[in-house]
């Protein structure tokens, strides 16, 4: 006898709303790792690039963990991660990561992490708002 458990529609919607938050958390963890892996002295920013990436990674991870723990109540914190994603996109230009050699990896890392974070946080915010006010609300 096998026992299968089907998720209710509400449980499945909650699970789907946590996927972009988990992706945000992974992006934050990657930023923390990237801050320690890359050599920042080669950029015009120097140590400022290291601290920028590290602080952004920590804030993104903490916000994602908080939103995963209490998904319905802290939805507005998604704006923080969206803003950090946009900042990461601007970072190579603000901190002077020229597109050559090792600095190209730093530039690519900041751009890709920023774009992914902005996309994941926009999706998570949209899902949270739809859960709160729209078609995902309980009873609909």
PDB file of N, CA and C in Angstrom, residues 1-98:
ATOM      1  N   UNK A   1       0.818  -1.169   0.000  1.00  0.00           N
ATOM      2  CA  UNK A   1       0.000   0.000   0.000  1.00  0.00           C
ATOM      3  C   UNK A   1       0.876   1.252   0.000  1.00  0.00           C
ATOM      4  N   UNK A   2       0.719   2.084  -0.965  1.00  0.00           N
ATOM      5  CA  UNK A   2       1.469   3.332  -0.996  1.00  0.00           C
ATOM      6  C   UNK A   2       0.559   4.472  -0.601  1.00  0.00           C
ATOM      7  N   UNK A   3       1.124   5.347   0.118  1.00  0.00           N
ATOM      8  CA  UNK A   3       0.364   6.502   0.589  1.00  0.00           C
ATOM      9  C   UNK A   3       0.846   7.738  -0.154  1.00  0.00           C
ATOM     10  N   UNK A   4      -0.015   8.364  -0.895  1.00  0.00           N
ATOM     11  CA  UNK A   4       0.343   9.593  -1.607  1.00  0.00           C
ATOM     12  C   UNK A   4      -0.396  10.751  -0.951  1.00  0.00           C
ATOM     13  N   UNK A   5       0.300  11.830  -0.840  1.00  0.00           N
ATOM     14  CA  UNK A   5      -0.337  13.010  -0.259  1.00  0.00           C
ATOM     15  C   UNK A   5      -0.311  14.124  -1.294  1.00  0.00           C
ATOM     16  N   UNK A   6      -1.467  14.561  -1.626  1.00  0.00           N
ATOM     17  CA  UNK A   6      -1.579  15.660  -2.578  1.00  0.00           C
ATOM     18  C   UNK A   6      -1.605  16.969  -1.800  1.00  0.00           C
ATOM     19  N   UNK A   7      -0.892  17.940  -2.306  1.00  0.00           N
ATOM     20  CA  UNK A   7      -0.896  19.250  -1.675  1.00  0.00           C
ATOM     21  C   UNK A   7      -2.204  19.950  -1.981  1.00  0.00           C
ATOM     22  N   UNK A   8      -2.731  20.612  -0.986  1.00  0.00           N
ATOM     23  CA  UNK A   8      -3.913  21.420  -1.249  1.00  0.00           C
ATOM     24  C   UNK A   8      -3.497  22.604  -2.125  1.00  0.00           C
ATOM     25  N   UNK A   9      -4.467  23.231  -2.708  1.00  0.00           N
ATOM     26  CA  UNK A   9      -4.172  24.375  -3.586  1.00  0.00           C
ATOM     27  C   UNK A   9      -3.474  25.482  -2.806  1.00  0.00           C
ATOM     28  N   UNK A  10      -3.890  25.707  -1.558  1.00  0.00           N
ATOM     29  CA  UNK A  10      -3.282  26.747  -0.739  1.00  0.00           C
ATOM     30  C   UNK A  10      -1.829  26.403  -0.409  1.00  0.00           C
ATOM     31  N   UNK A  11      -1.553  25.124  -0.085  1.00  0.00           N
ATOM     32  CA  UNK A  11      -0.188  24.701   0.213  1.00  0.00           C
ATOM     33  C   UNK A  11       0.711  24.827  -1.011  1.00  0.00           C
ATOM     34  N   UNK A  12       0.183  24.494  -2.177  1.00  0.00           N
ATOM     35  CA  UNK A  12       0.981  24.595  -3.394  1.00  0.00           C
ATOM     36  C   UNK A  12       1.297  26.052  -3.719  1.00  0.00           C
ATOM     37  N   UNK A  13       0.339  26.932  -3.509  1.00  0.00           N
ATOM     38  CA  UNK A  13       0.593  28.353  -3.758  1.00  0.00           C
ATOM     39  C   UNK A  13       1.635  28.904  -2.801  1.00  0.00           C
ATOM     40  N   UNK A  14       1.596  28.451  -1.531  1.00  0.00           N
ATOM     41  CA  UNK A  14       2.601  28.887  -0.568  1.00  0.00           C
ATOM     42  C   UNK A  14       3.975  28.374  -0.977  1.00  0.00           C
ATOM     43  N   UNK A  15       4.033  27.142  -1.430  1.00  0.00           N
ATOM     44  CA  UNK A  15       5.303  26.557  -1.869  1.00  0.00           C
ATOM     45  C   UNK A  15       5.851  27.313  -3.071  1.00  0.00           C
ATOM     46  N   UNK A  16       4.993  27.633  -4.029  1.00  0.00           N
ATOM     47  CA  UNK A  16       5.424  28.358  -5.221  1.00  0.00           C
ATOM     48  C   UNK A  16       5.873  29.775  -4.882  1.00  0.00           C
ATOM     49  N   UNK A  17       5.276  30.367  -3.872  1.00  0.00           N
ATOM     50  CA  UNK A  17       5.679  31.731  -3.500  1.00  0.00           C
ATOM     51  C   UNK A  17       7.041  31.734  -2.821  1.00  0.00           C
ATOM     52  N   UNK A  18       7.476  30.597  -2.294  1.00  0.00           N
ATOM     53  CA  UNK A  18       8.774  30.531  -1.625  1.00  0.00           C
ATOM     54  C   UNK A  18       9.927  30.259  -2.587  1.00  0.00           C
ATOM     55  N   UNK A  19       9.650  29.808  -3.791  1.00  0.00           N
ATOM     56  CA  UNK A  19      10.726  29.530  -4.740  1.00  0.00           C
ATOM     57  C   UNK A  19      11.556  30.760  -5.085  1.00  0.00           C
ATOM     58  N   UNK A  20      10.939  31.892  -5.438  1.00  0.00           N
ATOM     59  CA  UNK A  20      11.785  33.064  -5.722  1.00  0.00           C
ATOM     60  C   UNK A  20      12.521  33.566  -4.479  1.00  0.00           C
ATOM     61  N   UNK A  21      11.949  33.364  -3.297  1.00  0.00           N
ATOM     62  CA  UNK A  21      12.643  33.758  -2.070  1.00  0.00           C
ATOM     63  C   UNK A  21      13.868  32.894  -1.840  1.00  0.00           C
ATOM     64  N   UNK A  22      13.745  31.601  -2.141  1.00  0.00           N
ATOM     65  CA  UNK A  22      14.907  30.717  -2.026  1.00  0.00           C
ATOM     66  C   UNK A  22      15.984  31.123  -3.026  1.00  0.00           C
ATOM     67  N   UNK A  23      15.574  31.536  -4.215  1.00  0.00           N
ATOM     68  CA  UNK A  23      16.541  32.003  -5.216  1.00  0.00           C
ATOM     69  C   UNK A  23      17.219  33.292  -4.743  1.00  0.00           C
ATOM     70  N   UNK A  24      16.478  34.175  -4.082  1.00  0.00           N
ATOM     71  CA  UNK A  24      17.078  35.380  -3.508  1.00  0.00           C
ATOM     72  C   UNK A  24      18.106  35.007  -2.447  1.00  0.00           C
ATOM     73  N   UNK A  25      17.771  34.041  -1.607  1.00  0.00           N
ATOM     74  CA  UNK A  25      18.691  33.594  -0.563  1.00  0.00           C
ATOM     75  C   UNK A  25      19.975  33.047  -1.178  1.00  0.00           C
ATOM     76  N   UNK A  26      19.844  32.235  -2.216  1.00  0.00           N
ATOM     77  CA  UNK A  26      21.030  31.694  -2.887  1.00  0.00           C
ATOM     78  C   UNK A  26      21.874  32.803  -3.510  1.00  0.00           C
ATOM     79  N   UNK A  27      21.232  33.812  -4.065  1.00  0.00           N
ATOM     80  CA  UNK A  27      21.969  34.945  -4.624  1.00  0.00           C
ATOM     81  C   UNK A  27      22.727  35.688  -3.530  1.00  0.00           C
ATOM     82  N   UNK A  28      22.097  35.866  -2.381  1.00  0.00           N
ATOM     83  CA  UNK A  28      22.769  36.514  -1.258  1.00  0.00           C
ATOM     84  C   UNK A  28      23.967  35.724  -0.768  1.00  0.00           C
ATOM     85  N   UNK A  29      23.803  34.397  -0.679  1.00  0.00           N
ATOM     86  CA  UNK A  29      24.914  33.535  -0.258  1.00  0.00           C
ATOM     87  C   UNK A  29      26.039  33.615  -1.286  1.00  0.00           C
ATOM     88  N   UNK A  30      25.677  33.626  -2.578  1.00  0.00           N
ATOM     89  CA  UNK A  30      26.714  33.732  -3.603  1.00  0.00           C
ATOM     90  C   UNK A  30      27.482  35.053  -3.478  1.00  0.00           C
ATOM     91  N   UNK A  31      26.787  36.138  -3.201  1.00  0.00           N
ATOM     92  CA  UNK A  31      27.464  37.426  -3.065  1.00  0.00           C
ATOM     93  C   UNK A  31      28.447  37.398  -1.896  1.00  0.00           C
ATOM     94  N   UNK A  32      28.086  36.740  -0.810  1.00  0.00           N
ATOM     95  CA  UNK A  32      28.999  36.610   0.339  1.00  0.00           C
ATOM     96  C   UNK A  32      30.238  35.816  -0.074  1.00  0.00           C
ATOM     97  N   UNK A  33      30.016  34.721  -0.785  1.00  0.00           N
ATOM     98  CA  UNK A  33      31.140  33.899  -1.252  1.00  0.00           C
ATOM     99  C   UNK A  33      31.992  34.688  -2.246  1.00  0.00           C
ATOM    100  N   UNK A  34      31.350  35.386  -3.169  1.00  0.00           N
ATOM    101  CA  UNK A  34      32.075  36.139  -4.190  1.00  0.00           C
ATOM    102  C   UNK A  34      32.935  37.237  -3.571  1.00  0.00           C
ATOM    103  N   UNK A  35      32.455  37.835  -2.490  1.00  0.00           N
ATOM    104  CA  UNK A  35      33.244  38.873  -1.830  1.00  0.00           C
ATOM    105  C   UNK A  35      34.566  38.313  -1.323  1.00  0.00           C
ATOM    106  N   UNK A  36      34.550  37.047  -0.936  1.00  0.00           N
ATOM    107  CA  UNK A  36      35.767  36.422  -0.405  1.00  0.00           C
ATOM    108  C   UNK A  36      36.629  35.787  -1.493  1.00  0.00           C
ATOM    109  N   UNK A  37      36.038  35.449  -2.624  1.00  0.00           N
ATOM    110  CA  UNK A  37      36.757  34.734  -3.684  1.00  0.00           C
ATOM    111  C   UNK A  37      37.527  35.679  -4.603  1.00  0.00           C
ATOM    112  N   UNK A  38      36.908  36.774  -5.004  1.00  0.00           N
ATOM    113  CA  UNK A  38      37.532  37.673  -5.967  1.00  0.00           C
ATOM    114  C   UNK A  38      38.582  38.570  -5.316  1.00  0.00           C
ATOM    115  N   UNK A  39      39.528  39.029  -6.122  1.00  0.00           N
ATOM    116  CA  UNK A  39      40.548  39.970  -5.682  1.00  0.00           C
ATOM    117  C   UNK A  39      40.082  41.375  -6.038  1.00  0.00           C
ATOM    118  N   UNK A  40      39.823  42.163  -5.039  1.00  0.00           N
ATOM    119  CA  UNK A  40      39.243  43.477  -5.258  1.00  0.00           C
ATOM    120  C   UNK A  40      40.289  44.562  -5.444  1.00  0.00           C
ATOM    121  N   UNK A  41      41.537  44.287  -5.106  1.00  0.00           N
ATOM    122  CA  UNK A  41      42.585  45.301  -5.223  1.00  0.00           C
ATOM    123  C   UNK A  41      42.815  45.725  -6.671  1.00  0.00           C
ATOM    124  N   UNK A  42      42.419  44.889  -7.626  1.00  0.00           N
ATOM    125  CA  UNK A  42      42.637  45.185  -9.039  1.00  0.00           C
ATOM    126  C   UNK A  42      41.652  46.217  -9.579  1.00  0.00           C
ATOM    127  N   UNK A  43      40.650  46.573  -8.804  1.00  0.00           N
ATOM    128  CA  UNK A  43      39.661  47.530  -9.285  1.00  0.00           C
ATOM    129  C   UNK A  43      39.966  48.919  -8.761  1.00  0.00           C
ATOM    130  N   UNK A  44      39.327  49.905  -9.331  1.00  0.00           N
ATOM    131  CA  UNK A  44      39.474  51.275  -8.847  1.00  0.00           C
ATOM    132  C   UNK A  44      38.864  51.437  -7.462  1.00  0.00           C
ATOM    133  N   UNK A  45      37.892  50.576  -7.144  1.00  0.00           N
ATOM    134  CA  UNK A  45      37.209  50.669  -5.858  1.00  0.00           C
ATOM    135  C   UNK A  45      38.031  50.086  -4.722  1.00  0.00           C
ATOM    136  N   UNK A  46      38.880  49.100  -5.029  1.00  0.00           N
ATOM    137  CA  UNK A  46      39.684  48.471  -3.983  1.00  0.00           C
ATOM    138  C   UNK A  46      38.828  47.771  -2.952  1.00  0.00           C
ATOM    139  N   UNK A  47      39.074  48.068  -1.693  1.00  0.00           N
ATOM    140  CA  UNK A  47      38.340  47.424  -0.613  1.00  0.00           C
ATOM    141  C   UNK A  47      36.863  47.798  -0.594  1.00  0.00           C
ATOM    142  N   UNK A  48      36.509  48.929  -1.136  1.00  0.00           N
ATOM    143  CA  UNK A  48      35.103  49.334  -1.157  1.00  0.00           C
ATOM    144  C   UNK A  48      34.266  48.333  -1.945  1.00  0.00           C
ATOM    145  N   UNK A  49      34.820  47.773  -3.016  1.00  0.00           N
ATOM    146  CA  UNK A  49      34.108  46.752  -3.782  1.00  0.00           C
ATOM    147  C   UNK A  49      33.868  45.495  -2.969  1.00  0.00           C
ATOM    148  N   UNK A  50      34.878  45.100  -2.183  1.00  0.00           N
ATOM    149  CA  UNK A  50      34.733  43.942  -1.299  1.00  0.00           C
ATOM    150  C   UNK A  50      33.611  44.173  -0.293  1.00  0.00           C
ATOM    151  N   UNK A  51      33.672  45.310   0.407  1.00  0.00           N
ATOM    152  CA  UNK A  51      32.669  45.582   1.428  1.00  0.00           C
ATOM    153  C   UNK A  51      31.276  45.762   0.836  1.00  0.00           C
ATOM    154  N   UNK A  52      31.200  46.372  -0.324  1.00  0.00           N
ATOM    155  CA  UNK A  52      29.914  46.544  -0.987  1.00  0.00           C
ATOM    156  C   UNK A  52      29.287  45.185  -1.285  1.00  0.00           C
ATOM    157  N   UNK A  53      30.059  44.286  -1.869  1.00  0.00           N
ATOM    158  CA  UNK A  53      29.531  42.970  -2.215  1.00  0.00           C
ATOM    159  C   UNK A  53      29.173  42.174  -0.966  1.00  0.00           C
ATOM    160  N   UNK A  54      30.025  42.230   0.047  1.00  0.00           N
ATOM    161  CA  UNK A  54      29.766  41.496   1.285  1.00  0.00           C
ATOM    162  C   UNK A  54      28.513  42.008   1.987  1.00  0.00           C
ATOM    163  N   UNK A  55      28.392  43.313   2.146  1.00  0.00           N
ATOM    164  CA  UNK A  55      27.222  43.879   2.828  1.00  0.00           C
ATOM    165  C   UNK A  55      25.946  43.613   2.033  1.00  0.00           C
ATOM    166  N   UNK A  56      26.010  43.775   0.720  1.00  0.00           N
ATOM    167  CA  UNK A  56      24.836  43.471  -0.110  1.00  0.00           C
ATOM    168  C   UNK A  56      24.427  42.013   0.053  1.00  0.00           C
ATOM    169  N   UNK A  57      25.390  41.105   0.042  1.00  0.00           N
ATOM    170  CA  UNK A  57      25.091  39.685   0.203  1.00  0.00           C
ATOM    171  C   UNK A  57      24.458  39.372   1.542  1.00  0.00           C
ATOM    172  N   UNK A  58      24.990  39.954   2.606  1.00  0.00           N
ATOM    173  CA  UNK A  58      24.436  39.706   3.942  1.00  0.00           C
ATOM    174  C   UNK A  58      23.013  40.250   4.049  1.00  0.00           C
ATOM    175  N   UNK A  59      22.795  41.465   3.568  1.00  0.00           N
ATOM    176  CA  UNK A  59      21.454  42.066   3.640  1.00  0.00           C
ATOM    177  C   UNK A  59      20.466  41.246   2.817  1.00  0.00           C
ATOM    178  N   UNK A  60      20.852  40.845   1.614  1.00  0.00           N
ATOM    179  CA  UNK A  60      19.965  40.051   0.761  1.00  0.00           C
ATOM    180  C   UNK A  60      19.611  38.728   1.445  1.00  0.00           C
ATOM    181  N   UNK A  61      20.606  38.057   2.013  1.00  0.00           N
ATOM    182  CA  UNK A  61      20.357  36.769   2.666  1.00  0.00           C
ATOM    183  C   UNK A  61      19.456  36.927   3.888  1.00  0.00           C
ATOM    184  N   UNK A  62      19.701  37.950   4.694  1.00  0.00           N
ATOM    185  CA  UNK A  62      18.882  38.168   5.897  1.00  0.00           C
ATOM    186  C   UNK A  62      17.445  38.504   5.516  1.00  0.00           C
ATOM    187  N   UNK A  63      17.263  39.360   4.528  1.00  0.00           N
ATOM    188  CA  UNK A  63      15.914  39.716   4.085  1.00  0.00           C
ATOM    189  C   UNK A  63      15.196  38.490   3.533  1.00  0.00           C
ATOM    190  N   UNK A  64      15.886  37.698   2.733  1.00  0.00           N
ATOM    191  CA  UNK A  64      15.264  36.490   2.169  1.00  0.00           C
ATOM    192  C   UNK A  64      14.899  35.501   3.270  1.00  0.00           C
ATOM    193  N   UNK A  65      15.777  35.315   4.250  1.00  0.00           N
ATOM    194  CA  UNK A  65      15.462  34.414   5.370  1.00  0.00           C
ATOM    195  C   UNK A  65      14.262  34.916   6.167  1.00  0.00           C
ATOM    196  N   UNK A  66      14.211  36.210   6.417  1.00  0.00           N
ATOM    197  CA  UNK A  66      13.075  36.775   7.156  1.00  0.00           C
ATOM    198  C   UNK A  66      11.773  36.575   6.384  1.00  0.00           C
ATOM    199  N   UNK A  67      11.826  36.788   5.079  1.00  0.00           N
ATOM    200  CA  UNK A  67      10.614  36.621   4.266  1.00  0.00           C
ATOM    201  C   UNK A  67      10.226  35.159   4.132  1.00  0.00           C
ATOM    202  N   UNK A  68      11.201  34.259   4.141  1.00  0.00           N
ATOM    203  CA  UNK A  68      10.878  32.828   4.117  1.00  0.00           C
ATOM    204  C   UNK A  68      10.243  32.404   5.437  1.00  0.00           C
ATOM    205  N   UNK A  69      10.696  32.973   6.543  1.00  0.00           N
ATOM    206  CA  UNK A  69      10.168  32.613   7.855  1.00  0.00           C
ATOM    207  C   UNK A  69       8.743  33.117   8.053  1.00  0.00           C
ATOM    208  N   UNK A  70       8.477  34.339   7.597  1.00  0.00           N
ATOM    209  CA  UNK A  70       7.150  34.938   7.763  1.00  0.00           C
ATOM    210  C   UNK A  70       6.704  35.496   6.409  1.00  0.00           C
ATOM    211  N   UNK A  71       6.294  34.629   5.475  1.00  0.00           N
ATOM    212  CA  UNK A  71       6.049  35.091   4.113  1.00  0.00           C
ATOM    213  C   UNK A  71       4.911  36.096   3.951  1.00  0.00           C
ATOM    214  N   UNK A  72       3.885  36.011   4.752  1.00  0.00           N
ATOM    215  CA  UNK A  72       2.746  36.895   4.560  1.00  0.00           C
ATOM    216  C   UNK A  72       2.897  38.263   5.173  1.00  0.00           C
ATOM    217  N   UNK A  73       3.730  38.385   6.186  1.00  0.00           N
ATOM    218  CA  UNK A  73       3.791  39.626   6.933  1.00  0.00           C
ATOM    219  C   UNK A  73       4.902  40.566   6.492  1.00  0.00           C
ATOM    220  N   UNK A  74       5.988  40.039   5.980  1.00  0.00           N
ATOM    221  CA  UNK A  74       7.147  40.878   5.636  1.00  0.00           C
ATOM    222  C   UNK A  74       7.314  41.038   4.129  1.00  0.00           C
ATOM    223  N   UNK A  75       6.229  41.027   3.403  1.00  0.00           N
ATOM    224  CA  UNK A  75       6.309  41.107   1.947  1.00  0.00           C
ATOM    225  C   UNK A  75       6.978  42.388   1.484  1.00  0.00           C
ATOM    226  N   UNK A  76       6.808  43.466   2.219  1.00  0.00           N
ATOM    227  CA  UNK A  76       7.344  44.774   1.836  1.00  0.00           C
ATOM    228  C   UNK A  76       8.867  44.808   1.865  1.00  0.00           C
ATOM    229  N   UNK A  77       9.512  43.855   2.557  1.00  0.00           N
ATOM    230  CA  UNK A  77      10.972  43.810   2.563  1.00  0.00           C
ATOM    231  C   UNK A  77      11.548  43.432   1.195  1.00  0.00           C
ATOM    232  N   UNK A  78      10.707  42.907   0.321  1.00  0.00           N
ATOM    233  CA  UNK A  78      11.158  42.571  -1.023  1.00  0.00           C
ATOM    234  C   UNK A  78      11.653  43.788  -1.790  1.00  0.00           C
ATOM    235  N   UNK A  79      11.164  44.952  -1.424  1.00  0.00           N
ATOM    236  CA  UNK A  79      11.611  46.185  -2.069  1.00  0.00           C
ATOM    237  C   UNK A  79      13.102  46.405  -1.794  1.00  0.00           C
ATOM    238  N   UNK A  80      13.549  46.035  -0.597  1.00  0.00           N
ATOM    239  CA  UNK A  80      14.962  46.186  -0.242  1.00  0.00           C
ATOM    240  C   UNK A  80      15.825  45.370  -1.201  1.00  0.00           C
ATOM    241  N   UNK A  81      15.452  44.101  -1.417  1.00  0.00           N
ATOM    242  CA  UNK A  81      16.244  43.263  -2.316  1.00  0.00           C
ATOM    243  C   UNK A  81      16.168  43.744  -3.760  1.00  0.00           C
ATOM    244  N   UNK A  82      15.042  44.293  -4.166  1.00  0.00           N
ATOM    245  CA  UNK A  82      14.942  44.830  -5.519  1.00  0.00           C
ATOM    246  C   UNK A  82      15.887  46.024  -5.694  1.00  0.00           C
ATOM    247  N   UNK A  83      15.928  46.896  -4.706  1.00  0.00           N
ATOM    248  CA  UNK A  83      16.815  48.062  -4.761  1.00  0.00           C
ATOM    249  C   UNK A  83      18.280  47.621  -4.768  1.00  0.00           C
ATOM    250  N   UNK A  84      18.609  46.607  -3.952  1.00  0.00           N
ATOM    251  CA  UNK A  84      19.990  46.095  -3.942  1.00  0.00           C
ATOM    252  C   UNK A  84      20.328  45.485  -5.294  1.00  0.00           C
ATOM    253  N   UNK A  85      19.386  44.792  -5.917  1.00  0.00           N
ATOM    254  CA  UNK A  85      19.624  44.248  -7.259  1.00  0.00           C
ATOM    255  C   UNK A  85      19.928  45.354  -8.260  1.00  0.00           C
ATOM    256  N   UNK A  86      19.160  46.423  -8.194  1.00  0.00           N
ATOM    257  CA  UNK A  86      19.417  47.564  -9.093  1.00  0.00           C
ATOM    258  C   UNK A  86      20.768  48.206  -8.779  1.00  0.00           C
ATOM    259  N   UNK A  87      21.124  48.295  -7.503  1.00  0.00           N
ATOM    260  CA  UNK A  87      22.422  48.849  -7.127  1.00  0.00           C
ATOM    261  C   UNK A  87      23.554  47.978  -7.663  1.00  0.00           C
ATOM    262  N   UNK A  88      23.398  46.655  -7.576  1.00  0.00           N
ATOM    263  CA  UNK A  88      24.445  45.764  -8.077  1.00  0.00           C
ATOM    264  C   UNK A  88      24.641  45.922  -9.585  1.00  0.00           C
ATOM    265  N   UNK A  89      23.576  46.224 -10.299  1.00  0.00           N
ATOM    266  CA  UNK A  89      23.688  46.471 -11.742  1.00  0.00           C
ATOM    267  C   UNK A  89      24.504  47.746 -11.989  1.00  0.00           C
ATOM    268  N   UNK A  90      24.339  48.731 -11.137  1.00  0.00           N
ATOM    269  CA  UNK A  90      25.064  50.000 -11.292  1.00  0.00           C
ATOM    270  C   UNK A  90      26.479  49.950 -10.739  1.00  0.00           C
ATOM    271  N   UNK A  91      26.766  48.991  -9.870  1.00  0.00           N
ATOM    272  CA  UNK A  91      28.058  48.922  -9.185  1.00  0.00           C
ATOM    273  C   UNK A  91      29.277  48.937 -10.116  1.00  0.00           C
ATOM    274  N   UNK A  92      29.314  48.144 -11.196  1.00  0.00           N
ATOM    275  CA  UNK A  92      30.513  48.166 -12.043  1.00  0.00           C
ATOM    276  C   UNK A  92      30.819  49.547 -12.612  1.00  0.00           C
ATOM    277  N   UNK A  93      29.795  50.307 -12.859  1.00  0.00           N
ATOM    278  CA  UNK A  93      29.989  51.638 -13.422  1.00  0.00           C
ATOM    279  C   UNK A  93      30.347  52.646 -12.328  1.00  0.00           C
ATOM    280  N   UNK A  94      29.763  52.482 -11.153  1.00  0.00           N
ATOM    281  CA  UNK A  94      30.048  53.400 -10.044  1.00  0.00           C
ATOM    282  C   UNK A  94      31.426  53.151  -9.437  1.00  0.00           C
ATOM    283  N   UNK A  95      31.854  51.879  -9.386  1.00  0.00           N
ATOM    284  CA  UNK A  95      33.124  51.537  -8.755  1.00  0.00           C
ATOM    285  C   UNK A  95      34.262  51.338  -9.747  1.00  0.00           C
ATOM    286  N   UNK A  96      33.990  51.432 -11.019  1.00  0.00           N
ATOM    287  CA  UNK A  96      35.048  51.348 -12.014  1.00  0.00           C
ATOM    288  C   UNK A  96      35.632  49.958 -12.198  1.00  0.00           C
ATOM    289  N   UNK A  97      34.815  49.042 -12.661  1.00  0.00           N
ATOM    290  CA  UNK A  97      35.299  47.700 -12.996  1.00  0.00           C
ATOM    291  C   UNK A  97      35.507  47.662 -14.512  1.00  0.00           C
ATOM    292  N   UNK A  98      36.694  48.015 -15.005  1.00  0.00           N
ATOM    293  CA  UNK A  98      36.922  48.013 -16.454  1.00  0.00           C
ATOM    294  C   UNK A  98      36.788  46.607 -17.033  1.00  0.00           C
TER     295      UNK A  98
END
